[in-house]
Amino acid sequence: GFDTHDVHINDLIGGDVKINKYEGLVACGGFSYGDVLGAGSGWSNKILHNDRIRKDLELFFSNKNKFALGVCNGCQMLSQLKDIIPGTLHWPHFVRNTSNQFEARLSRVKINKSKSIFFKDMEGSILPVIVSHGEGRAIFTNNLDHKTGIINYVDDNNKVSMRYPFNPNGSLNGSNGFTNTDGRVTILMPHPERLYETSQYSYILSEWNISPWTKFFINAREWLK
């Protein structure tokens, strides 16, 4: 239900595109800055050290009628913009996986009750989700902030897990997704957009007419309405 536009960071810096004409922003995962290690830091610094785009994005994130989502590299990037995103002091930053290797696998997460507009009416669901990252481990300024996680990795008994490979990166309590205090801005390390159609799964339950992750995106569209 969205009209979507691909916008490069240089379009914003050059003033060719005005971000505040849009209602939502998705910072995508994969291949930003060649997908090098620390790509999220390079991305965020390009914003924080440019007065034009920093001011424009600060206005965007402060507007109660706008939403934003960051996935993987986009999650890393948004997590480092806490100074300009209201209600994100509890967000972690992300470092190298405990396994010390890139993790590309199908994991399972439990969805917690939260204010995130994306997860409306999805509380308690346990869903498969793709992970594809080398720096996905959440590190908190205050370790109690792991309790603010809106998703947690679970094991094959549906229990929140610190065990590898159920928890693919070693994040405390398996917490690997977060939202700001009013739920408009959400960051996730795993990739819901890579499972929004049933054809993207190798196996689905017979009762699934559509992918359960479809609701994640429909929720954002309904919130705009």
PDB file of C-alpha atoms in Angstrom:
ATOM      1  CA  GLY A   1       0.000   0.000   0.000  1.00  0.00           C
ATOM      2  CA  PHE A   2       2.983   2.342  -0.031  1.00  0.00           C
ATOM      3  CA  ASP A   3       4.432   4.471  -2.784  1.00  0.00           C
ATOM      4  CA  THR A   4       8.154   3.863  -2.367  1.00  0.00           C
ATOM      5  CA  HIS A   5      11.210   5.793  -3.492  1.00  0.00           C
ATOM      6  CA  ASP A   6      14.887   4.831  -3.408  1.00  0.00           C
ATOM      7  CA  VAL A   7      16.809   7.740  -1.927  1.00  0.00           C
ATOM      8  CA  HIS A   8      20.592   7.788  -1.608  1.00  0.00           C
ATOM      9  CA  ILE A   9      22.214   9.545   1.333  1.00  0.00           C
ATOM     10  CA  ASN A  10      23.995  11.849  -1.135  1.00  0.00           C
ATOM     11  CA  ASP A  11      20.580  12.957  -2.486  1.00  0.00           C
ATOM     12  CA  LEU A  12      19.795  14.276   0.984  1.00  0.00           C
ATOM     13  CA  ILE A  13      23.189  15.832   1.537  1.00  0.00           C
ATOM     14  CA  GLY A  14      23.062  17.601  -1.831  1.00  0.00           C
ATOM     15  CA  GLY A  15      19.555  18.903  -1.159  1.00  0.00           C
ATOM     16  CA  ASP A  16      18.112  17.180  -4.250  1.00  0.00           C
ATOM     17  CA  VAL A  17      15.578  15.340  -2.084  1.00  0.00           C
ATOM     18  CA  LYS A  18      13.738  16.715   0.944  1.00  0.00           C
ATOM     19  CA  ILE A  19      13.238  13.924   3.467  1.00  0.00           C
ATOM     20  CA  ASN A  20      10.374  15.642   5.269  1.00  0.00           C
ATOM     21  CA  LYS A  21       8.046  15.284   2.278  1.00  0.00           C
ATOM     22  CA  TYR A  22       7.959  11.554   3.076  1.00  0.00           C
ATOM     23  CA  GLU A  23       5.868   9.874   5.751  1.00  0.00           C
ATOM     24  CA  GLY A  24       8.228   7.010   6.486  1.00  0.00           C
ATOM     25  CA  LEU A  25      11.907   6.137   6.242  1.00  0.00           C
ATOM     26  CA  VAL A  26      13.451   2.683   5.989  1.00  0.00           C
ATOM     27  CA  ALA A  27      17.207   2.373   6.425  1.00  0.00           C
ATOM     28  CA  CYS A  28      17.851  -0.884   4.629  1.00  0.00           C
ATOM     29  CA  GLY A  29      20.192  -3.736   5.442  1.00  0.00           C
ATOM     30  CA  GLY A  30      23.036  -4.988   3.332  1.00  0.00           C
ATOM     31  CA  PHE A  31      25.702  -3.446   1.132  1.00  0.00           C
ATOM     32  CA  SER A  32      25.754   0.063   2.563  1.00  0.00           C
ATOM     33  CA  TYR A  33      29.357   1.217   2.159  1.00  0.00           C
ATOM     34  CA  GLY A  34      30.153  -2.090   0.441  1.00  0.00           C
ATOM     35  CA  ASP A  35      28.924  -3.968   3.526  1.00  0.00           C
ATOM     36  CA  VAL A  36      32.308  -3.508   5.178  1.00  0.00           C
ATOM     37  CA  LEU A  37      32.636  -4.005   8.914  1.00  0.00           C
ATOM     38  CA  GLY A  38      31.549  -0.875  10.724  1.00  0.00           C
ATOM     39  CA  ALA A  39      29.418   0.256   7.785  1.00  0.00           C
ATOM     40  CA  GLY A  40      26.719   1.526  10.134  1.00  0.00           C
ATOM     41  CA  SER A  41      29.231   3.872  11.770  1.00  0.00           C
ATOM     42  CA  GLY A  42      30.323   5.347   8.459  1.00  0.00           C
ATOM     43  CA  TRP A  43      26.698   5.857   7.489  1.00  0.00           C
ATOM     44  CA  SER A  44      25.725   7.546  10.761  1.00  0.00           C
ATOM     45  CA  ASN A  45      28.814   9.769  10.812  1.00  0.00           C
ATOM     46  CA  LYS A  46      28.000  11.020   7.335  1.00  0.00           C
ATOM     47  CA  ILE A  47      24.711  12.257   8.807  1.00  0.00           C
ATOM     48  CA  LEU A  48      25.932  13.544  12.149  1.00  0.00           C
ATOM     49  CA  HIS A  49      28.748  15.586  10.608  1.00  0.00           C
ATOM     50  CA  ASN A  50      26.618  17.273   7.958  1.00  0.00           C
ATOM     51  CA  ASP A  51      24.580  20.152   9.353  1.00  0.00           C
ATOM     52  CA  ARG A  52      21.936  20.060   6.594  1.00  0.00           C
ATOM     53  CA  ILE A  53      21.004  16.396   6.795  1.00  0.00           C
ATOM     54  CA  ARG A  54      21.367  16.211  10.570  1.00  0.00           C
ATOM     55  CA  LYS A  55      18.869  19.050  11.018  1.00  0.00           C
ATOM     56  CA  ASP A  56      16.474  17.628   8.409  1.00  0.00           C
ATOM     57  CA  LEU A  57      16.504  14.162   9.987  1.00  0.00           C
ATOM     58  CA  GLU A  58      16.155  15.559  13.492  1.00  0.00           C
ATOM     59  CA  LEU A  59      12.965  17.311  12.354  1.00  0.00           C
ATOM     60  CA  PHE A  60      11.791  14.107  10.676  1.00  0.00           C
ATOM     61  CA  PHE A  61      12.308  11.897  13.727  1.00  0.00           C
ATOM     62  CA  SER A  62      10.670  14.471  16.015  1.00  0.00           C
ATOM     63  CA  ASN A  63       7.517  14.654  13.884  1.00  0.00           C
ATOM     64  CA  LYS A  64       4.804  12.523  15.530  1.00  0.00           C
ATOM     65  CA  ASN A  65       3.311  11.771  12.097  1.00  0.00           C
ATOM     66  CA  LYS A  66       6.467  10.094  10.742  1.00  0.00           C
ATOM     67  CA  PHE A  67       7.771   6.560  11.202  1.00  0.00           C
ATOM     68  CA  ALA A  68      11.134   4.899  10.632  1.00  0.00           C
ATOM     69  CA  LEU A  69      12.595   1.407  10.472  1.00  0.00           C
ATOM     70  CA  GLY A  70      16.222   0.290  10.470  1.00  0.00           C
ATOM     71  CA  VAL A  71      17.250  -3.269   9.546  1.00  0.00           C
ATOM     72  CA  CYS A  72      20.760  -4.793   9.879  1.00  0.00           C
ATOM     73  CA  ASN A  73      23.172  -2.080   8.661  1.00  0.00           C
ATOM     74  CA  GLY A  74      20.243   0.335   8.916  1.00  0.00           C
ATOM     75  CA  CYS A  75      19.740  -0.840  12.504  1.00  0.00           C
ATOM     76  CA  GLN A  76      23.397  -0.138  13.273  1.00  0.00           C
ATOM     77  CA  MET A  77      23.148   3.277  11.660  1.00  0.00           C
ATOM     78  CA  LEU A  78      19.970   4.412  13.426  1.00  0.00           C
ATOM     79  CA  SER A  79      21.272   3.117  16.764  1.00  0.00           C
ATOM     80  CA  GLN A  80      24.083   5.668  16.463  1.00  0.00           C
ATOM     81  CA  LEU A  81      21.669   8.552  15.833  1.00  0.00           C
ATOM     82  CA  LYS A  82      20.265   8.512  19.362  1.00  0.00           C
ATOM     83  CA  ASP A  83      21.107  12.189  19.795  1.00  0.00           C
ATOM     84  CA  ILE A  84      18.550  13.130  17.131  1.00  0.00           C
ATOM     85  CA  ILE A  85      15.881  10.423  17.678  1.00  0.00           C
ATOM     86  CA  PRO A  86      13.607  11.107  20.664  1.00  0.00           C
ATOM     87  CA  GLY A  87      13.098   8.348  23.213  1.00  0.00           C
ATOM     88  CA  THR A  88      16.078   6.149  22.342  1.00  0.00           C
ATOM     89  CA  LEU A  89      18.418   6.477  25.334  1.00  0.00           C
ATOM     90  CA  HIS A  90      17.881   2.772  26.109  1.00  0.00           C
ATOM     91  CA  TRP A  91      19.038   1.644  22.658  1.00  0.00           C
ATOM     92  CA  PRO A  92      22.253  -0.392  22.428  1.00  0.00           C
ATOM     93  CA  HIS A  93      25.059  -0.207  19.931  1.00  0.00           C
ATOM     94  CA  PHE A  94      26.090  -3.249  17.921  1.00  0.00           C
ATOM     95  CA  VAL A  95      29.448  -5.019  17.823  1.00  0.00           C
ATOM     96  CA  ARG A  96      30.997  -8.157  16.363  1.00  0.00           C
ATOM     97  CA  ASN A  97      29.153 -11.438  16.919  1.00  0.00           C
ATOM     98  CA  THR A  98      30.371 -13.641  19.764  1.00  0.00           C
ATOM     99  CA  SER A  99      31.052 -16.355  17.182  1.00  0.00           C
ATOM    100  CA  ASN A 100      33.542 -13.954  15.562  1.00  0.00           C
ATOM    101  CA  GLN A 101      32.099 -14.785  12.162  1.00  0.00           C
ATOM    102  CA  PHE A 102      29.392 -13.685   9.764  1.00  0.00           C
ATOM    103  CA  GLU A 103      26.103 -15.429  10.602  1.00  0.00           C
ATOM    104  CA  ALA A 104      23.673 -16.182   7.787  1.00  0.00           C
ATOM    105  CA  ARG A 105      20.908 -18.488   8.978  1.00  0.00           C
ATOM    106  CA  LEU A 106      17.213 -18.864   9.723  1.00  0.00           C
ATOM    107  CA  SER A 107      16.658 -18.085  13.393  1.00  0.00           C
ATOM    108  CA  ARG A 108      13.508 -17.866  15.503  1.00  0.00           C
ATOM    109  CA  VAL A 109      12.333 -14.914  17.567  1.00  0.00           C
ATOM    110  CA  LYS A 110       9.632 -14.302  20.137  1.00  0.00           C
ATOM    111  CA  ILE A 111       7.785 -11.004  19.772  1.00  0.00           C
ATOM    112  CA  ASN A 112       7.220  -9.096  23.001  1.00  0.00           C
ATOM    113  CA  LYS A 113       4.568  -6.575  23.941  1.00  0.00           C
ATOM    114  CA  SER A 114       5.725  -3.124  22.866  1.00  0.00           C
ATOM    115  CA  LYS A 115       4.581   0.199  21.474  1.00  0.00           C
ATOM    116  CA  SER A 116       6.226  -0.462  18.114  1.00  0.00           C
ATOM    117  CA  ILE A 117       3.751   0.373  15.351  1.00  0.00           C
ATOM    118  CA  PHE A 118       5.179  -2.503  13.304  1.00  0.00           C
ATOM    119  CA  PHE A 119       4.381  -5.201  15.870  1.00  0.00           C
ATOM    120  CA  LYS A 120       0.777  -4.291  16.672  1.00  0.00           C
ATOM    121  CA  ASP A 121      -1.235  -7.434  17.548  1.00  0.00           C
ATOM    122  CA  MET A 122       1.822  -9.670  17.056  1.00  0.00           C
ATOM    123  CA  GLU A 123       2.687 -10.044  20.745  1.00  0.00           C
ATOM    124  CA  GLY A 124       3.546 -13.616  21.748  1.00  0.00           C
ATOM    125  CA  SER A 125       4.199 -14.839  18.201  1.00  0.00           C
ATOM    126  CA  ILE A 126       7.257 -17.009  17.656  1.00  0.00           C
ATOM    127  CA  LEU A 127       8.402 -16.681  14.058  1.00  0.00           C
ATOM    128  CA  PRO A 128      11.303 -17.718  11.847  1.00  0.00           C
ATOM    129  CA  VAL A 129      13.382 -14.824  10.580  1.00  0.00           C
ATOM    130  CA  ILE A 130      16.524 -14.489   8.481  1.00  0.00           C
ATOM    131  CA  VAL A 131      19.713 -13.176  10.075  1.00  0.00           C
ATOM    132  CA  SER A 132      22.633 -12.046   7.950  1.00  0.00           C
ATOM    133  CA  HIS A 133      25.222 -10.060   9.875  1.00  0.00           C
ATOM    134  CA  GLY A 134      28.727 -10.006  11.274  1.00  0.00           C
ATOM    135  CA  GLU A 135      28.160  -7.252  13.846  1.00  0.00           C
ATOM    136  CA  GLY A 136      24.793  -7.942  15.426  1.00  0.00           C
ATOM    137  CA  ARG A 137      25.564  -8.299  19.128  1.00  0.00           C
ATOM    138  CA  ALA A 138      23.753  -5.648  21.170  1.00  0.00           C
ATOM    139  CA  ILE A 139      25.851  -3.896  23.836  1.00  0.00           C
ATOM    140  CA  PHE A 140      24.053  -1.763  26.419  1.00  0.00           C
ATOM    141  CA  THR A 141      25.176   1.228  28.448  1.00  0.00           C
ATOM    142  CA  ASN A 142      22.969  -0.181  31.215  1.00  0.00           C
ATOM    143  CA  ASN A 143      22.586  -3.965  31.011  1.00  0.00           C
ATOM    144  CA  LEU A 144      19.051  -3.694  32.392  1.00  0.00           C
ATOM    145  CA  ASP A 145      18.106  -2.094  29.072  1.00  0.00           C
ATOM    146  CA  HIS A 146      18.123  -5.536  27.466  1.00  0.00           C
ATOM    147  CA  LYS A 147      14.651  -5.876  29.023  1.00  0.00           C
ATOM    148  CA  THR A 148      13.401  -3.243  26.568  1.00  0.00           C
ATOM    149  CA  GLY A 149      14.011  -5.614  23.654  1.00  0.00           C
ATOM    150  CA  ILE A 150      10.918  -6.093  21.496  1.00  0.00           C
ATOM    151  CA  ILE A 151      12.154  -9.408  20.068  1.00  0.00           C
ATOM    152  CA  ASN A 152      14.264 -12.177  21.605  1.00  0.00           C
ATOM    153  CA  TYR A 153      15.914 -15.181  19.987  1.00  0.00           C
ATOM    154  CA  VAL A 154      14.498 -18.496  21.229  1.00  0.00           C
ATOM    155  CA  ASP A 155      15.687 -22.105  21.177  1.00  0.00           C
ATOM    156  CA  ASP A 156      13.852 -25.160  19.847  1.00  0.00           C
ATOM    157  CA  ASN A 157      11.835 -25.288  23.085  1.00  0.00           C
ATOM    158  CA  ASN A 158      10.646 -21.703  22.496  1.00  0.00           C
ATOM    159  CA  LYS A 159      12.706 -20.428  25.437  1.00  0.00           C
ATOM    160  CA  VAL A 160      14.644 -17.177  25.238  1.00  0.00           C
ATOM    161  CA  SER A 161      18.223 -18.240  24.684  1.00  0.00           C
ATOM    162  CA  MET A 162      21.840 -17.167  25.009  1.00  0.00           C
ATOM    163  CA  ARG A 163      22.962 -20.435  23.387  1.00  0.00           C
ATOM    164  CA  TYR A 164      24.590 -20.490  19.979  1.00  0.00           C
ATOM    165  CA  PRO A 165      23.347 -20.988  17.294  1.00  0.00           C
ATOM    166  CA  PHE A 166      19.810 -20.246  18.565  1.00  0.00           C
ATOM    167  CA  ASN A 167      21.127 -16.825  19.558  1.00  0.00           C
ATOM    168  CA  PRO A 168      23.286 -16.137  16.506  1.00  0.00           C
ATOM    169  CA  ASN A 169      25.230 -13.133  17.801  1.00  0.00           C
ATOM    170  CA  GLY A 170      25.396 -13.334  21.607  1.00  0.00           C
ATOM    171  CA  SER A 171      23.103 -10.421  22.432  1.00  0.00           C
ATOM    172  CA  LEU A 172      22.180 -10.380  26.117  1.00  0.00           C
ATOM    173  CA  ASN A 173      18.961 -12.365  26.667  1.00  0.00           C
ATOM    174  CA  GLY A 174      18.649 -12.666  22.887  1.00  0.00           C
ATOM    175  CA  SER A 175      17.394  -9.063  22.669  1.00  0.00           C
ATOM    176  CA  ASN A 176      17.924  -7.893  19.086  1.00  0.00           C
ATOM    177  CA  GLY A 177      15.187  -5.381  18.291  1.00  0.00           C
ATOM    178  CA  PHE A 178      14.173  -2.101  19.902  1.00  0.00           C
ATOM    179  CA  THR A 179      11.749   0.784  19.491  1.00  0.00           C
ATOM    180  CA  ASN A 180      11.666   4.354  20.741  1.00  0.00           C
ATOM    181  CA  THR A 181       9.348   5.338  23.579  1.00  0.00           C
ATOM    182  CA  ASP A 182       6.370   6.204  21.361  1.00  0.00           C
ATOM    183  CA  GLY A 183       6.856   3.247  18.997  1.00  0.00           C
ATOM    184  CA  ARG A 184       7.349   5.212  15.759  1.00  0.00           C
ATOM    185  CA  VAL A 185      10.999   4.295  15.238  1.00  0.00           C
ATOM    186  CA  THR A 186      12.017   0.634  15.316  1.00  0.00           C
ATOM    187  CA  ILE A 187      15.379  -1.050  14.782  1.00  0.00           C
ATOM    188  CA  LEU A 188      15.941  -4.768  14.164  1.00  0.00           C
ATOM    189  CA  MET A 189      19.060  -6.752  13.437  1.00  0.00           C
ATOM    190  CA  PRO A 190      17.222  -9.653  11.675  1.00  0.00           C
ATOM    191  CA  HIS A 191      15.493  -9.246   8.300  1.00  0.00           C
ATOM    192  CA  PRO A 192      11.647  -9.363   8.241  1.00  0.00           C
ATOM    193  CA  GLU A 193      11.639  -7.940   4.697  1.00  0.00           C
ATOM    194  CA  ARG A 194      13.290 -11.121   3.438  1.00  0.00           C
ATOM    195  CA  LEU A 195      10.307 -13.234   4.494  1.00  0.00           C
ATOM    196  CA  TYR A 196       7.322 -11.085   3.570  1.00  0.00           C
ATOM    197  CA  GLU A 197       6.071 -13.648   1.008  1.00  0.00           C
ATOM    198  CA  THR A 198       5.511 -17.356   1.598  1.00  0.00           C
ATOM    199  CA  SER A 199       7.586 -18.144  -1.503  1.00  0.00           C
ATOM    200  CA  GLN A 200      10.657 -16.901   0.369  1.00  0.00           C
ATOM    201  CA  TYR A 201      10.467 -19.773   2.872  1.00  0.00           C
ATOM    202  CA  SER A 202      11.831 -23.267   2.299  1.00  0.00           C
ATOM    203  CA  TYR A 203       8.977 -24.616   4.451  1.00  0.00           C
ATOM    204  CA  ILE A 204       5.727 -23.109   5.732  1.00  0.00           C
ATOM    205  CA  LEU A 205       2.856 -24.322   7.877  1.00  0.00           C
ATOM    206  CA  SER A 206      -0.172 -25.474   5.893  1.00  0.00           C
ATOM    207  CA  GLU A 207      -2.393 -22.848   7.549  1.00  0.00           C
ATOM    208  CA  TRP A 208      -0.229 -19.951   6.341  1.00  0.00           C
ATOM    209  CA  ASN A 209      -2.026 -18.279   3.450  1.00  0.00           C
ATOM    210  CA  ILE A 210       0.345 -15.329   3.694  1.00  0.00           C
ATOM    211  CA  SER A 211       3.626 -14.836   5.499  1.00  0.00           C
ATOM    212  CA  PRO A 212       3.144 -13.687   9.113  1.00  0.00           C
ATOM    213  CA  TRP A 213       5.777 -11.010   8.462  1.00  0.00           C
ATOM    214  CA  THR A 214       3.402  -9.389   5.975  1.00  0.00           C
ATOM    215  CA  LYS A 215       1.502  -8.024   8.969  1.00  0.00           C
ATOM    216  CA  PHE A 216       4.652  -6.256  10.145  1.00  0.00           C
ATOM    217  CA  PHE A 217       4.479  -3.970   7.102  1.00  0.00           C
ATOM    218  CA  ILE A 218       0.693  -3.757   6.898  1.00  0.00           C
ATOM    219  CA  ASN A 219       0.738  -2.470  10.479  1.00  0.00           C
ATOM    220  CA  ALA A 220       2.855   0.516   9.421  1.00  0.00           C
ATOM    221  CA  ARG A 221       0.488   1.262   6.542  1.00  0.00           C
ATOM    222  CA  GLU A 222      -2.531   1.047   8.841  1.00  0.00           C
ATOM    223  CA  TRP A 223      -0.840   3.339  11.344  1.00  0.00           C
ATOM    224  CA  LEU A 224      -0.469   5.989   8.640  1.00  0.00           C
ATOM    225  CA  LYS A 225      -4.155   5.770   7.822  1.00  0.00           C
TER     226      LYS A 225
END
